[in-house]
Coordinates of C-alpha atoms in Angstrom, one line a residue:
X1 CA 17.4 -22.1 -7.8
X2 CA 13.8 -22.9 -8.0
X3 CA 11.6 -20.9 -10.4
X4 CA 7.8 -21.2 -10.8
X5 CA 6.7 -20.6 -14.3
X6 CA 3.2 -19.4 -14.9
X7 CA 1.1 -19.2 -18.2
X8 CA -2.3 -18.4 -19.2
X9 CA -4.4 -15.5 -18.1
X10 CA -5.0 -12.4 -20.4
X11 CA -8.2 -10.5 -21.3
X12 CA -11.7 -11.8 -20.9
X13 CA -15.2 -10.3 -20.9
X14 CA -17.4 -10.7 -17.9
X15 CA -18.8 -14.2 -17.7
X16 CA -16.1 -15.7 -19.7
X17 CA -13.4 -18.1 -18.5
X18 CA -9.6 -18.1 -18.2
X19 CA -7.1 -20.5 -16.8
X20 CA -3.6 -20.3 -15.2
X21 CA -1.0 -22.8 -14.9
X22 CA 2.1 -23.0 -12.7
X23 CA 5.1 -25.4 -13.1
X24 CA 8.5 -25.5 -11.5
X25 CA 11.3 -25.0 -13.9
X26 CA 13.8 -27.7 -14.4
X27 CA 13.3 -31.0 -12.5
X28 CA 13.5 -29.7 -9.0
X29 CA 10.9 -31.3 -6.7
X30 CA 7.2 -31.6 -7.1
X31 CA 4.3 -29.2 -6.6
X32 CA 2.2 -30.6 -3.6
X33 CA 0.6 -27.9 -1.5
X34 CA 0.4 -24.5 -3.2
X35 CA -1.6 -21.4 -3.4
X36 CA -2.9 -18.9 -5.9
X37 CA -2.9 -15.3 -4.9
X38 CA -3.8 -12.0 -6.5
X39 CA -2.8 -8.5 -6.2
X40 CA -4.2 -5.1 -7.4
X41 CA -2.3 -1.8 -7.2
X42 CA -2.3 -0.4 -3.8
X43 CA -3.5 -3.5 -2.0
X44 CA -1.9 -6.4 -0.4
X45 CA -1.5 -9.8 -2.1
X46 CA -4.4 -12.0 -1.2
X47 CA -5.0 -15.7 -1.2
X48 CA -7.8 -16.8 -3.5
X49 CA -7.4 -20.5 -3.7
X50 CA -5.1 -23.2 -2.3
X51 CA -4.6 -26.8 -2.4
X52 CA -3.1 -29.0 0.3
X53 CA -0.6 -31.8 -0.3
X54 CA -3.4 -34.2 0.4
X55 CA -5.6 -32.6 -2.3
X56 CA -8.0 -30.6 0.0
X57 CA -9.0 -27.2 -1.4
X58 CA -9.8 -23.8 0.0
X59 CA -11.3 -20.8 -1.7
X60 CA -11.8 -17.1 -0.8
X61 CA -15.5 -16.2 -0.5
X62 CA -15.4 -13.8 -3.6
X63 CA -14.3 -16.7 -5.9
X64 CA -15.9 -19.7 -4.3
X65 CA -18.0 -21.6 -6.8
X66 CA -16.4 -19.9 -9.7
X67 CA -12.7 -20.7 -9.5
X68 CA -11.2 -24.3 -9.2
X69 CA -7.7 -25.1 -8.1
X70 CA -6.2 -28.4 -9.2
X71 CA -3.0 -30.2 -9.6
X72 CA -1.7 -32.7 -12.2
X73 CA 1.1 -34.6 -10.5
X74 CA 2.0 -36.4 -13.8
X75 CA 2.7 -33.0 -15.4
X76 CA 3.9 -31.5 -12.1
X77 CA 1.6 -28.5 -12.9
X78 CA -0.9 -26.8 -10.8
X79 CA -3.9 -25.0 -12.3
X80 CA -6.5 -22.3 -11.6
X81 CA -9.6 -22.4 -13.6
X82 CA -11.5 -19.2 -13.5
X83 CA -15.1 -19.3 -14.7
X84 CA -17.8 -16.6 -14.7
X85 CA -15.2 -13.9 -14.4
X86 CA -16.1 -10.4 -13.1
X87 CA -14.4 -7.1 -13.4
X88 CA -13.4 -7.3 -9.7
X89 CA -11.3 -10.4 -10.6
X90 CA -9.0 -8.1 -12.5
X91 CA -5.5 -8.4 -10.9
X92 CA -2.0 -9.9 -11.2
X93 CA -2.2 -13.5 -10.2
X94 CA 0.7 -15.4 -8.7
X95 CA 1.3 -19.0 -7.8
X96 CA 3.0 -19.8 -4.6
X97 CA 4.7 -23.1 -3.9
X98 CA 7.8 -24.9 -2.8
X99 CA 8.5 -28.0 -4.8
X100 CA 11.2 -29.2 -2.4
X101 CA 8.6 -29.7 0.3
X102 CA 7.7 -33.5 0.4
X103 CA 4.1 -34.4 -0.1
X104 CA 4.1 -36.0 3.4
X105 CA 4.3 -32.4 5.0
X106 CA 0.9 -31.0 5.7
X107 CA 0.7 -27.3 5.9
X108 CA -2.2 -24.9 6.4
X109 CA -3.9 -23.4 3.3
X110 CA -2.7 -19.8 4.2
X111 CA 0.9 -21.0 4.6
X112 CA 3.2 -18.8 2.3
X113 CA 5.7 -20.9 0.5
X114 CA 9.2 -19.9 -0.4
X115 CA 8.7 -19.4 -4.1
X116 CA 6.5 -17.2 -6.3
X117 CA 5.6 -17.3 -10.0
X118 CA 6.3 -14.3 -12.1
X119 CA 2.8 -13.0 -12.0
X120 CA 0.1 -13.0 -14.8
X121 CA -2.2 -10.2 -15.6
X122 CA -5.8 -11.1 -15.7
X123 CA -8.1 -8.4 -17.0
X124 CA -12.0 -8.7 -17.0
X125 CA -13.6 -6.0 -19.0
X126 CA -16.3 -5.4 -21.5

């Protein structure tokens, strides 16, 4: 059973920064392509950032220029750095990946992988 474990997030004031990380539990596979989603009550989960197995990045328009998705292959961890946070960034954030998919497999940014992190609350409020 593959699990994605998230950490980070929390409470920030507008303009501040937070970061999220995502790692597979155990030693099953490697995070290659993956996505970061967020969800607010009553709305669908939306993709905000993604990184492909080749390292290309995609960002949703509301976060472009403020969020950065990255991956550390040595630590088998993906990150979402969130700068200049706004109240509308408040949501539960989820990482989405499948560590069993080899890095040679290229998938579109919007591809929904098989596994999800447990979700992390990010609250931006003054």
